[in-house]
Structure formats: structure tokens, C-alpha cells
Short mmCIF file of C-alpha atoms and ligand atoms in Angstrom, two decimals:
data_model
loop_
_atom_site.label_atom_id
_atom_site.label_comp_id
_atom_site.label_asym_id
_atom_site.label_seq_id
_atom_site.Cartn_x
_atom_site.Cartn_y
_atom_site.Cartn_z
CA MET A 1 87.20 125.75 104.83
CA SER A 2 86.11 128.62 106.72
CA SER A 3 86.97 132.20 106.18
CA ASP A 4 89.08 132.37 109.66
CA GLU A 5 91.18 130.34 108.19
CA ARG A 6 92.18 132.59 105.33
CA THR A 7 94.74 135.45 106.02
CA ASP A 8 94.24 138.54 104.51
CA GLU A 9 97.18 137.73 102.30
CA THR A 10 95.87 136.19 99.62
CA ASP A 11 99.53 134.66 97.38
CA GLY A 12 99.95 133.38 100.80
CA GLY A 13 96.96 131.09 100.32
CA PRO A 14 94.41 130.11 103.87
CA ALA A 15 96.37 129.03 107.26
CA VAL A 16 95.95 125.33 106.73
CA ARG A 17 95.55 123.34 103.82
CA ARG A 18 93.43 120.27 105.63
CA LEU A 19 92.70 117.17 103.92
CA THR A 20 88.95 117.77 103.01
CA ASP A 21 90.21 120.93 100.72
CA TRP A 22 92.38 118.00 98.44
CA ASP A 23 90.43 116.90 95.35
CA GLY A 24 89.37 112.90 96.05
CA ASP A 25 88.43 113.17 92.38
CA ARG A 26 92.47 114.18 91.55
CA LEU A 27 94.41 111.94 93.64
CA ASP A 28 92.27 109.46 92.77
CA GLU A 29 93.74 110.30 89.38
CA LEU A 30 96.99 110.20 90.81
CA ALA A 31 96.30 106.58 92.88
CA ASP A 32 95.53 105.14 89.29
CA GLU A 33 98.16 106.63 87.15
CA TYR A 34 101.18 105.54 89.78
CA GLY A 35 99.77 103.42 91.93
CA THR A 36 100.09 102.78 95.91
CA PRO A 37 101.16 103.83 98.42
CA LEU A 38 102.20 106.69 96.64
CA TYR A 39 103.23 110.65 98.17
CA VAL A 40 101.23 113.65 96.29
CA PHE A 41 103.06 116.71 97.01
CA ASP A 42 101.67 120.03 96.09
CA PRO A 43 104.60 123.37 95.53
CA VAL A 44 101.84 125.23 94.63
CA ARG A 45 100.91 125.08 98.51
CA VAL A 46 104.75 124.86 99.47
CA ARG A 47 104.60 128.61 97.94
CA GLU A 48 101.68 129.63 99.94
CA ASN A 49 103.17 128.44 102.69
CA CYS A 50 106.69 130.48 102.32
CA ARG A 51 104.55 133.77 101.43
CA ARG A 52 102.78 133.54 104.84
CA LEU A 53 106.00 133.38 106.80
CA ARG A 54 107.47 135.67 105.03
CA ALA A 55 104.95 137.99 105.94
CA ALA A 56 104.91 137.26 109.24
CA PHE A 57 108.75 137.78 109.61
CA PRO A 58 109.17 140.30 107.61
CA ASP A 59 112.54 141.76 108.53
CA ALA A 60 114.15 137.97 109.08
CA GLU A 61 116.46 135.40 107.45
CA ILE A 62 114.25 132.19 106.96
CA GLN A 63 115.59 129.05 106.98
CA TYR A 64 113.48 125.94 105.07
CA ALA A 65 115.01 123.11 107.71
CA ALA A 66 115.49 120.40 104.13
CA LYS A 67 114.89 117.87 106.22
CA ALA A 68 111.35 117.71 106.29
CA HIS A 69 110.55 117.77 102.61
CA THR A 70 114.14 117.45 100.38
CA ALA A 71 112.79 116.99 96.88
CA ARG A 72 115.20 118.96 94.17
CA GLU A 73 111.97 121.27 93.72
CA THR A 74 110.96 121.48 97.74
CA LEU A 75 114.41 123.17 97.93
CA ARG A 76 114.61 124.95 94.56
CA THR A 77 110.62 126.60 95.03
CA VAL A 78 111.71 127.18 98.58
CA HIS A 79 114.67 129.51 97.79
CA ASP A 80 112.60 130.92 95.03
CA GLU A 81 110.46 131.96 97.10
CA GLY A 82 113.54 133.95 98.80
CA LEU A 83 113.58 131.68 102.06
CA ALA A 84 117.79 130.11 102.67
CA ILE A 85 118.55 126.06 103.50
CA GLU A 86 119.23 125.03 106.58
CA CYS A 87 120.73 121.15 106.44
CA ALA A 88 121.41 118.43 108.86
CA SER A 89 123.66 116.46 106.92
CA ALA A 90 126.65 116.42 104.13
CA GLY A 91 123.38 114.56 102.15
CA GLU A 92 121.54 117.70 102.38
CA VAL A 93 124.29 120.19 101.91
CA ARG A 94 125.39 118.63 98.56
CA ARG A 95 121.68 118.68 97.66
CA ALA A 96 120.59 122.12 98.43
CA LEU A 97 123.72 123.78 95.98
CA ASP A 98 122.93 120.79 93.47
CA ALA A 99 119.69 122.90 93.52
CA GLY A 100 121.48 125.83 92.64
CA VAL A 101 121.46 127.58 95.87
CA PRO A 102 123.68 129.49 96.44
CA GLY A 103 126.49 128.60 98.86
CA ARG A 104 125.35 132.34 101.09
CA ASP A 105 122.18 130.86 101.46
CA VAL A 106 122.77 127.11 102.67
CA THR A 107 123.66 126.87 106.44
CA TYR A 108 124.85 122.90 107.84
CA THR A 109 123.82 122.25 111.30
CA ALA A 110 126.41 120.13 112.94
CA VAL A 111 124.96 117.53 114.94
CA ASN A 112 128.47 115.03 116.36
CA PRO A 113 129.64 115.60 112.61
CA PRO A 114 131.13 112.60 111.38
CA ALA A 115 134.69 113.07 110.04
CA ARG A 116 133.15 112.13 106.37
CA ASP A 117 130.47 115.29 106.96
CA LEU A 118 132.45 117.40 107.61
CA GLU A 119 135.21 116.79 105.14
CA VAL A 120 132.75 117.50 102.37
CA VAL A 121 131.39 120.63 103.71
CA VAL A 122 134.46 121.52 104.51
CA ASP A 123 135.16 121.01 101.20
CA ALA A 124 132.12 122.81 99.51
CA TRP A 125 132.71 125.79 101.73
CA ARG A 126 135.99 125.99 99.74
CA SER A 127 134.11 126.77 96.67
CA ASN A 128 130.88 128.19 98.13
CA PRO A 129 132.77 130.24 100.72
CA GLU A 130 130.11 132.45 102.34
CA LEU A 131 128.21 129.23 103.45
CA THR A 132 127.54 129.29 107.05
CA ILE A 133 128.41 125.96 109.34
CA THR A 134 126.90 125.89 113.05
CA ALA A 135 128.89 123.55 115.54
CA GLY A 136 127.16 122.73 119.16
CA ALA A 137 130.32 121.21 120.76
CA ALA A 138 133.84 122.70 121.16
CA ASN A 139 135.29 119.52 120.17
CA THR A 140 133.63 120.57 116.61
CA VAL A 141 134.92 124.17 116.51
CA ASP A 142 138.21 122.31 116.91
CA ARG A 143 137.30 119.93 114.22
CA LEU A 144 136.43 122.47 111.93
CA GLU A 145 139.79 124.05 112.16
CA GLU A 146 141.85 121.02 112.32
CA ARG A 147 140.59 120.52 108.57
CA GLY A 148 141.17 124.47 107.74
CA PHE A 149 137.57 125.53 107.92
CA ASP A 150 137.62 129.68 109.02
CA GLY A 151 134.52 130.98 107.01
CA ARG A 152 130.81 131.70 108.64
CA LEU A 153 130.23 129.93 112.39
CA ARG A 154 127.70 129.99 113.94
CA LEU A 155 127.32 129.04 117.74
CA ARG A 156 124.59 126.30 119.11
CA VAL A 157 124.10 126.86 122.41
CA ASN A 158 121.57 124.83 124.38
CA PRO A 159 119.13 127.27 125.81
CA GLY A 160 117.87 124.98 128.74
CA VAL A 161 114.35 125.20 127.02
CA GLY A 162 112.99 123.16 125.04
CA ALA A 163 109.25 122.31 123.64
CA GLY A 164 108.26 119.76 120.86
CA HIS A 165 104.69 117.31 119.80
CA HIS A 166 107.19 114.52 121.51
CA GLU A 167 109.30 113.97 123.86
CA LYS A 168 111.58 112.21 121.23
CA VAL A 169 111.50 115.29 119.57
CA VAL A 170 112.34 118.52 122.21
CA THR A 171 115.79 119.26 121.24
CA GLY A 172 116.52 122.75 123.49
CA GLY A 173 117.78 122.47 126.95
CA HIS A 174 118.81 118.59 125.60
CA PRO A 175 122.44 117.53 126.79
CA LYS A 176 123.08 116.06 123.52
CA PHE A 177 122.65 119.38 121.45
CA GLY A 178 124.05 123.33 121.52
CA VAL A 179 127.54 124.62 124.29
CA GLY A 180 125.80 125.60 127.72
CA LEU A 181 124.86 129.49 128.27
CA ASP A 182 127.75 129.14 130.36
CA ARG A 183 130.00 128.29 127.85
CA ALA A 184 128.59 130.09 125.03
CA PRO A 185 130.78 133.10 125.56
CA ALA A 186 134.30 131.89 126.21
CA LEU A 187 133.41 129.59 123.28
CA ALA A 188 131.94 132.76 121.07
CA ALA A 189 135.35 134.43 121.56
CA ARG A 190 137.46 132.17 120.29
CA ALA A 191 134.96 131.65 117.09
CA ALA A 192 135.53 135.75 116.56
CA ASP A 193 138.83 134.92 116.81
CA THR A 194 139.82 131.96 114.17
CA PHE A 195 136.32 132.44 112.12
CA GLU A 196 133.97 134.76 110.24
CA PHE A 197 131.37 135.30 113.67
CA ALA A 198 128.14 134.43 112.65
CA GLY A 199 125.97 133.91 115.06
CA ILE A 200 123.97 132.80 117.84
CA HIS A 201 121.31 129.54 117.00
CA ALA A 202 119.43 127.50 119.52
CA HIS A 203 115.80 124.85 118.50
CA ALA A 204 113.43 124.13 121.08
CA GLY A 205 112.13 121.43 118.97
CA SER A 206 109.45 120.39 116.33
CA GLY A 207 105.64 120.07 116.83
CA ILE A 208 105.13 123.81 119.00
CA SER A 209 101.84 124.60 119.26
CA GLY A 210 100.51 127.69 120.64
CA GLU A 211 100.92 126.31 123.85
CA ASP A 212 103.81 125.73 124.06
CA LEU A 213 104.11 129.32 123.18
CA ALA A 214 105.86 130.27 126.93
CA ASP A 215 108.35 128.47 126.28
CA HIS A 216 109.85 128.94 122.84
CA ARG A 217 109.17 132.76 124.43
CA GLU A 218 111.73 132.18 127.18
CA LEU A 219 114.35 130.38 124.91
CA VAL A 220 114.01 133.89 122.66
CA ARG A 221 114.43 136.09 125.85
CA ARG A 222 117.40 133.65 127.02
CA LEU A 223 119.34 134.13 123.64
CA GLY A 224 118.36 137.81 123.38
CA ASP A 225 120.03 138.85 126.68
CA LEU A 226 123.37 136.09 125.30
CA ALA A 227 123.70 138.89 122.19
CA ARG A 228 123.44 141.62 124.34
CA ASP A 229 126.71 139.69 126.73
CA LEU A 230 127.77 139.09 123.77
CA GLU A 231 128.07 142.76 122.25
CA ALA A 232 128.82 144.11 125.51
CA ASP A 233 132.02 142.31 125.27
CA GLY A 234 132.85 143.56 121.63
CA ILE A 235 131.51 140.47 119.82
CA PRO A 236 129.14 141.59 117.22
CA VAL A 237 126.54 138.83 117.13
CA GLU A 238 125.21 139.23 113.08
CA THR A 239 122.51 137.43 113.65
CA VAL A 240 120.37 135.21 116.39
CA ASP A 241 118.95 132.11 115.21
CA VAL A 242 116.01 130.58 117.04
CA GLY A 243 115.33 127.97 115.55
CA GLY A 244 112.41 126.31 114.13
CA GLY A 245 109.58 124.24 115.24
CA PHE A 246 106.05 125.78 114.75
CA GLY A 247 103.42 123.74 114.86
CA VAL A 248 100.41 122.59 111.67
CA PRO A 249 97.50 120.87 112.84
CA TYR A 250 97.41 118.10 112.85
CA ARG A 251 93.51 117.29 113.61
CA GLU A 252 91.17 118.10 112.21
CA GLU A 253 89.38 119.74 114.37
CA ALA A 254 92.33 122.51 115.64
CA PRO A 255 93.38 125.58 114.84
CA ALA A 256 95.65 126.85 113.01
CA LEU A 257 98.74 128.24 114.44
CA ASP A 258 98.29 132.40 114.59
CA LEU A 259 101.88 132.36 112.86
CA ASP A 260 101.64 136.51 113.15
CA ALA A 261 101.28 135.80 117.10
CA VAL A 262 103.89 133.68 117.15
CA ALA A 263 106.19 136.24 114.86
CA GLU A 264 105.44 139.03 117.69
CA ALA A 265 105.86 137.01 120.71
CA THR A 266 109.36 135.80 118.84
CA ARG A 267 110.34 140.02 118.24
CA GLU A 268 109.38 141.31 121.68
CA ALA A 269 110.96 138.24 123.49
CA LEU A 270 113.74 139.32 121.76
CA GLY A 271 114.15 142.46 122.92
CA GLU A 272 116.34 144.49 121.21
CA ILE A 273 119.95 143.19 119.19
CA ASP A 274 121.44 144.64 116.75
CA GLY A 275 121.41 141.82 114.62
CA ARG A 276 119.22 139.88 112.67
CA LEU A 277 116.65 137.07 113.61
CA ALA A 278 116.82 133.72 111.80
CA VAL A 279 114.19 131.44 111.83
CA GLU A 280 114.04 127.66 110.72
CA PRO A 281 110.87 125.79 109.52
CA GLY A 282 110.82 122.71 108.58
CA ARG A 283 107.39 121.14 108.67
CA TYR A 284 105.46 124.37 108.50
CA VAL A 285 106.60 124.85 105.00
CA VAL A 286 105.63 121.33 103.83
CA ALA A 287 103.43 119.41 105.65
CA ASP A 288 100.18 120.21 105.07
CA ALA A 289 101.56 120.53 100.90
CA GLY A 290 101.36 116.11 101.58
CA VAL A 291 98.80 113.60 101.55
CA LEU A 292 99.92 109.83 101.65
CA LEU A 293 97.80 107.43 99.50
CA THR A 294 97.03 104.03 100.76
CA ARG A 295 94.73 101.13 98.84
CA VAL A 296 93.03 98.33 101.21
CA ASN A 297 93.51 95.40 100.21
CA THR A 298 92.16 92.94 103.69
CA VAL A 299 88.64 93.67 105.62
CA LYS A 300 88.73 92.32 108.39
CA GLU A 301 86.19 92.27 111.38
CA ALA A 302 87.32 91.67 114.39
CA PRO A 303 85.72 91.77 117.71
CA SER A 304 87.03 95.63 119.42
CA THR A 305 87.84 97.04 115.41
CA VAL A 306 87.64 96.76 111.83
CA VAL A 307 91.43 96.10 110.70
CA ALA A 308 91.60 97.81 106.94
CA GLY A 309 95.15 96.39 105.74
CA VAL A 310 95.99 98.57 103.68
CA ASP A 311 99.50 98.69 101.39
CA ALA A 312 101.52 101.45 103.37
CA GLY A 313 103.21 101.65 106.97
CA MET A 314 105.90 102.31 109.47
CA THR A 315 107.73 101.95 105.94
CA THR A 316 106.18 104.12 104.50
CA LEU A 317 104.88 107.03 106.98
CA LEU A 318 106.82 105.95 110.14
CA ARG A 319 105.42 108.81 112.40
CA PRO A 320 102.52 107.36 114.32
CA ALA A 321 104.75 104.21 115.21
CA MET A 322 107.78 106.13 116.66
CA TYR A 323 106.06 109.54 118.22
CA ASP A 324 101.94 108.15 118.56
CA ALA A 325 101.58 111.04 115.54
CA TYR A 326 98.08 111.36 114.29
CA HIS A 327 97.42 112.15 111.35
CA ALA A 328 93.81 112.56 109.15
CA VAL A 329 92.20 110.27 107.14
CA ARG A 330 89.58 110.22 104.87
CA ASN A 331 88.11 107.48 102.49
CA PRO A 332 87.12 109.21 99.03
CA ASP A 333 85.51 105.87 97.37
CA ALA A 334 83.05 106.07 100.24
CA ILE A 335 81.94 110.06 99.27
CA GLY A 336 77.90 109.38 98.81
CA GLN A 337 77.77 106.30 99.39
CA GLU A 338 75.23 104.81 102.61
CA ARG A 339 78.74 103.54 104.84
CA ASP A 340 78.27 103.44 108.44
CA THR A 341 80.58 104.46 110.08
CA VAL A 342 83.02 101.92 112.60
CA GLY A 343 86.08 101.94 114.35
CA VAL A 344 88.83 101.79 111.96
CA THR A 345 92.51 100.20 112.88
CA ILE A 346 94.49 100.97 109.37
CA ALA A 347 97.71 98.32 109.62
CA GLY A 348 100.23 98.10 107.12
CA PRO A 349 102.11 95.11 106.01
CA VAL A 350 104.79 94.87 108.23
CA CYS A 351 105.20 92.34 110.87
CA GLU A 352 105.19 94.13 113.64
CA THR A 353 102.43 96.11 115.49
CA ALA A 354 103.20 99.03 115.82
CA ASP A 355 103.09 99.32 111.42
CA LEU A 356 99.12 100.96 112.51
CA LEU A 357 98.67 104.19 110.49
CA CYS A 358 96.10 105.00 113.97
CA GLU A 359 93.34 102.53 116.31
CA ASN A 360 89.99 102.81 115.88
CA ARG A 361 89.24 105.22 114.36
CA PRO A 362 85.39 106.46 112.88
CA LEU A 363 85.43 106.42 109.49
CA PRO A 364 83.07 104.58 107.21
CA ARG A 365 83.47 101.01 106.82
CA PRO A 366 86.06 100.12 104.29
CA GLU A 367 86.26 98.42 101.56
CA ARG A 368 88.55 96.31 99.18
CA GLY A 369 89.90 98.62 97.00
CA ASP A 370 88.84 101.31 98.52
CA LEU A 371 91.62 104.69 98.73
CA LEU A 372 92.63 106.07 101.11
CA ALA A 373 94.21 109.48 102.08
CA VAL A 374 96.63 110.34 104.71
CA GLY A 375 97.02 114.02 106.14
CA ASN A 376 99.77 115.80 106.43
CA ALA A 377 102.37 114.07 105.33
CA GLY A 378 104.14 116.73 103.58
CA ALA A 379 106.42 117.08 106.10
CA TYR A 380 109.08 113.94 107.13
CA GLY A 381 106.77 111.50 105.52
CA TYR A 382 108.70 110.63 102.80
CA GLU A 383 112.12 111.65 104.49
CA MET A 384 111.72 109.16 107.15
CA ALA A 385 111.00 106.58 104.42
CA SER A 386 112.25 103.27 105.06
CA THR A 387 112.91 99.83 102.97
CA TYR A 388 112.54 97.65 106.25
CA ASN A 389 111.30 94.46 105.32
CA SER A 390 112.96 94.86 102.68
CA ARG A 391 109.63 96.79 101.50
CA PRO A 392 110.78 99.59 97.95
CA ARG A 393 109.95 102.77 98.84
CA PRO A 394 107.11 104.22 97.18
CA ALA A 395 106.76 107.10 94.80
CA GLU A 396 106.05 110.44 95.12
CA VAL A 397 104.69 113.17 92.62
CA THR A 398 102.80 116.52 91.96
CA LEU A 399 99.86 117.43 92.14
CA ASP A 400 100.17 118.42 88.29
CA GLY A 401 100.83 114.55 87.86
CA GLU A 402 104.74 115.00 87.46
CA LEU A 403 107.41 112.64 89.59
CA LEU A 404 109.48 113.85 92.07
CA ARG A 405 110.75 110.36 93.28
CA ARG A 406 110.05 107.41 91.22
CA ARG A 407 108.82 104.30 92.91
CA GLU A 408 111.61 102.22 94.48
CA THR A 409 111.91 98.14 92.25
CA LEU A 410 113.03 95.13 94.16
CA ALA A 411 116.10 94.84 92.28
CA ASP A 412 117.00 98.74 94.54
CA VAL A 413 116.19 97.23 97.52
CA SER A 414 119.01 94.21 97.01
CA ARG A 415 121.31 96.88 94.78
CA PHE A 416 123.90 97.21 98.00
CA ASP A 417 124.28 93.40 98.62
CA ARG A 418 127.40 91.33 96.46
CA ALA A 419 126.96 90.33 93.60
CA LYS A 420 125.74 86.78 93.31
CA ASP A 421 128.48 85.88 90.91
CA SER A 422 131.23 87.29 92.49
CA THR A 423 130.32 85.84 96.02
CA PRO A 424 132.16 83.52 96.83
CA ARG A 425 129.94 80.24 98.66
CA ARG A 426 133.02 78.62 100.01
CA PRO A 427 136.92 80.19 100.46
CA GLU A 428 138.18 77.53 98.10
CA GLU A 429 135.59 78.66 95.67
CA GLU A 430 138.24 82.39 96.07
CA PRO A 431 140.27 83.18 92.33
N1 LLP B 1 115.89 124.34 113.01
C1 LLP B 1 116.45 122.41 113.33
C2 LLP B 1 118.05 122.51 113.92
C3 LLP B 1 116.09 121.15 113.93
O1 LLP B 1 117.11 120.39 114.06
C4 LLP B 1 114.68 121.02 113.09
C5 LLP B 1 114.33 119.20 113.57
C6 LLP B 1 114.84 122.53 112.49
C7 LLP B 1 115.00 123.37 112.29
C8 LLP B 1 113.14 122.39 111.77
O2 LLP B 1 111.94 122.19 112.95
P1 LLP B 1 110.05 121.88 111.87
O3 LLP B 1 110.72 123.29 111.76
O4 LLP B 1 110.56 120.86 111.17
O5 LLP B 1 109.69 121.41 114.22
N2 LLP B 1 110.44 113.77 112.33
C9 LLP B 1 109.66 114.59 113.60
C10 LLP B 1 110.71 115.98 113.55
C11 LLP B 1 111.96 115.89 113.83
C12 LLP B 1 112.24 117.44 113.60
C13 LLP B 1 113.85 117.67 113.76
N3 LLP B 1 115.11 118.48 113.90
C14 LLP B 1 108.93 114.66 113.17
O6 LLP B 1 108.17 113.91 112.30
O7 LLP B 1 108.21 115.18 113.62
#
């Protein structure tokens, strides 16, 4: 780790934890004990990331976007570090409350909310009246009112500008999200009459790098202008929530995001406002706190590449298949061995060509039984895992060896099928 990756805040740790910083022997031990594929997660690193965020945004409300990693221990850790929780569904709201997070520190961001979500969240609000709901459409406001909600409501606006690591994660500016800036004042006035108006919100997208800072700044500037317009119309704006999206370096050689520069740009673009700034990072809090371990089961010399067949695939870590995302890969078993470097394609067990963790990556020549570590898997790794191909989801453990989520079994995968005994084979067999 180079000295420029360290911050002055020792309790905030280095600006980034690289894949090479993980102790290979410890990863080996965990893989032996729990099997593979296996997510390994370090809550200590989560604390460091929270502390650096707090140091960069000392006056802001920092809400952790729970969707990046919802394990109960993560929600507890980030809340213990002073972060609130931003939830994307009724399920996340329930998990945050179940983890002991008080309603005042829970925000539900409703995107085309299914009726069931609204019912569960409004019900939760009755016993947690300080909970905040962010609505991004006039109809969502109507539907909340119809259900008797008159609590804290934040308005999501469409800032007309967005950013992100891939077109599929750019939200700001997409018509799916938020109320147009032109229509926001009227809806805010209505919200201020009917609810406890808790401010305005927008989210540019996910995985914003230093290069996207201009878009982030423009989004913040537009929100600042809207806040001042609303104030001038006599509508106090408690919070200006500029969303999350802070990127992390997935490539080993990429620099860490300069969080202080992002914070400085945010404050400058926001200008003077009466309310409080809020940010909603997810990835930044958990990405480098997790690695994925997978074992090589098959090695094949193809004409163009060496294919390493592994036991993790797109059902374990979806990001490469879905976004062509790059994740660093390390072969700790090859360290200290004389292996030549070859172009390696790491392929999972799913019968889809997209089921590749990387293609033709220069790596030590793989051997059957090697353990591979995949970096920056803490954010949107386990969370996007699926049981496609009837493949059980992996286990997740902490670096200390505590089980966060147990490995699913084949029985888990088929548990929603109708029980064999009660499935009539022919109509006349029905009781
Ligand atoms: N706030 C809102 C309203 C969001 O929708 C999101 C992410 C965040 C905050 C947190 O964004 P973050 O700081 O984590 O970038 N599955 C994709 C990422 C999708 C993010 C969706 N919204 C991926 O693996 O890259």
C-alpha cells in the first residue's frame, strides 16, 4: 500500500483496501473451513470507510444505501458509526428496523412502489413516526395520502443530469426517476400542506469517478437552486439529499476517489442553503470490505485463452455479466511459485456465455484446485446473487470467521415448489 493511499485520519484507515492487502493465508483458511464459493467480508473496513466519509462530510447527514450489502451486521455497524440507512424496498426497511435502527434514521426511497411495499412501510411508520419516505412521482404522493400517511415526506426530483460507471446505472435524468424540476415546486407546496415536508432528493447514478465530478456538481447546483426557490416561496427545505454514487477503484492501478475533493465540490456547488446536506453512499461503504473466493475445478487450453472453470459465476457475482464490470482477481496459491503468466478467462458453471468473471486476463497459469480471490466484491456482490440454474447462493463470513449468511442448500432452492405429496398428478386425484 503506498503512503499516498493513507489518510491523516488513522481511524479511517487507508483510502482504499486493495485485493493484494488481504491476507492470502487467512483467505485460504476460510475457504477450507466454509467451502467455496464464499464471500468474505470485513466489518472493520466498513467502520473505516464510514469514518472517512464522516471526516469528509462532517456536517452532512450520511445515509448508507442498504442495497449494496444488507447483512444485519453491516446495518448495525454503519449505524453505530453514525450513519442513517436509506432503503429501497419494504424488505430493506424491515431489515433496518429489525437491526435496531430507530425510525428517525430510516428513509424509504419509493420507486414505483408496489402496493405491498407501501402497506408495509406505512404500517412501520405508525410505530416509527419519524421514518422518512422519499417519493418520486405525484401518484406516489397520492397513494401515500390514500393510506393515511402524513409523516415525513421527501420529494425526489429529476435533476436532468446523471452519471455512472455504466449506462444501466445512470439514474439522474432518466424519466423513470423523480419529478421534473419544473413540476417540483407545485408538488413540494402540496407536500408541505399535507405532510411534514422533509426536503428534496436526487441521485445521479452509481460508480461516479473523479471524471464524472462535473455532472455530480451540476446535479448539486440544480438542487441548491431548487432549495433556494422553494425557500423564497415560503417552503422550508429541511434537507437537500444529493444521493450517493461515490465510486471505488476496481482496477488495481486506478486511484482512490478523492473524497475530500468530492465533498468540497459538493459544498461549493450547493451554495448557501438553510437546510442540511445529505448524501447516500452505498458502494463506497462496503465495496472494498468484501472479496469473493472461488475454486478452480477445470483448466482448459483453448486456442485463444486458458479457460479456468470455477465454482462461482454470474449467479454468485452478477456485475461482470450485467455491466461488463471489472473486478481484480488474484491467485494466492500461485504466489512464490514459478508459473508463467497467461491470458486467463474465468468461467462459471452456468450455461451462458455471459457467465464469465473476466476474459483473457493476464494471470499466473491456473491449476486445478487453485483458490482465486475476486476483489471489491462487498458491494452489490452477495446482494445480486441469484438461484438461477437452481444453484444455491453462497455463504458469507466475516474475516474473523463468523457466519453472516449461511450457504443455501439444494433444499432451500426448491423450497417454494408445491410439496410433492400435495401436488395432484391428475385432477381426479384431488381430494
Ligand atoms: N441512493 C439511491 C436512491 C440509489 O438508487 C442508489 C443506488 C444509491 C443511493 C447508492 O449508490 P452507490 O453509492 O452504491 O453507487 N447494481 C449496480 C449499482 C446500482 C445502484 C442503484 N442505486 C452495480 O453493481 O454497480
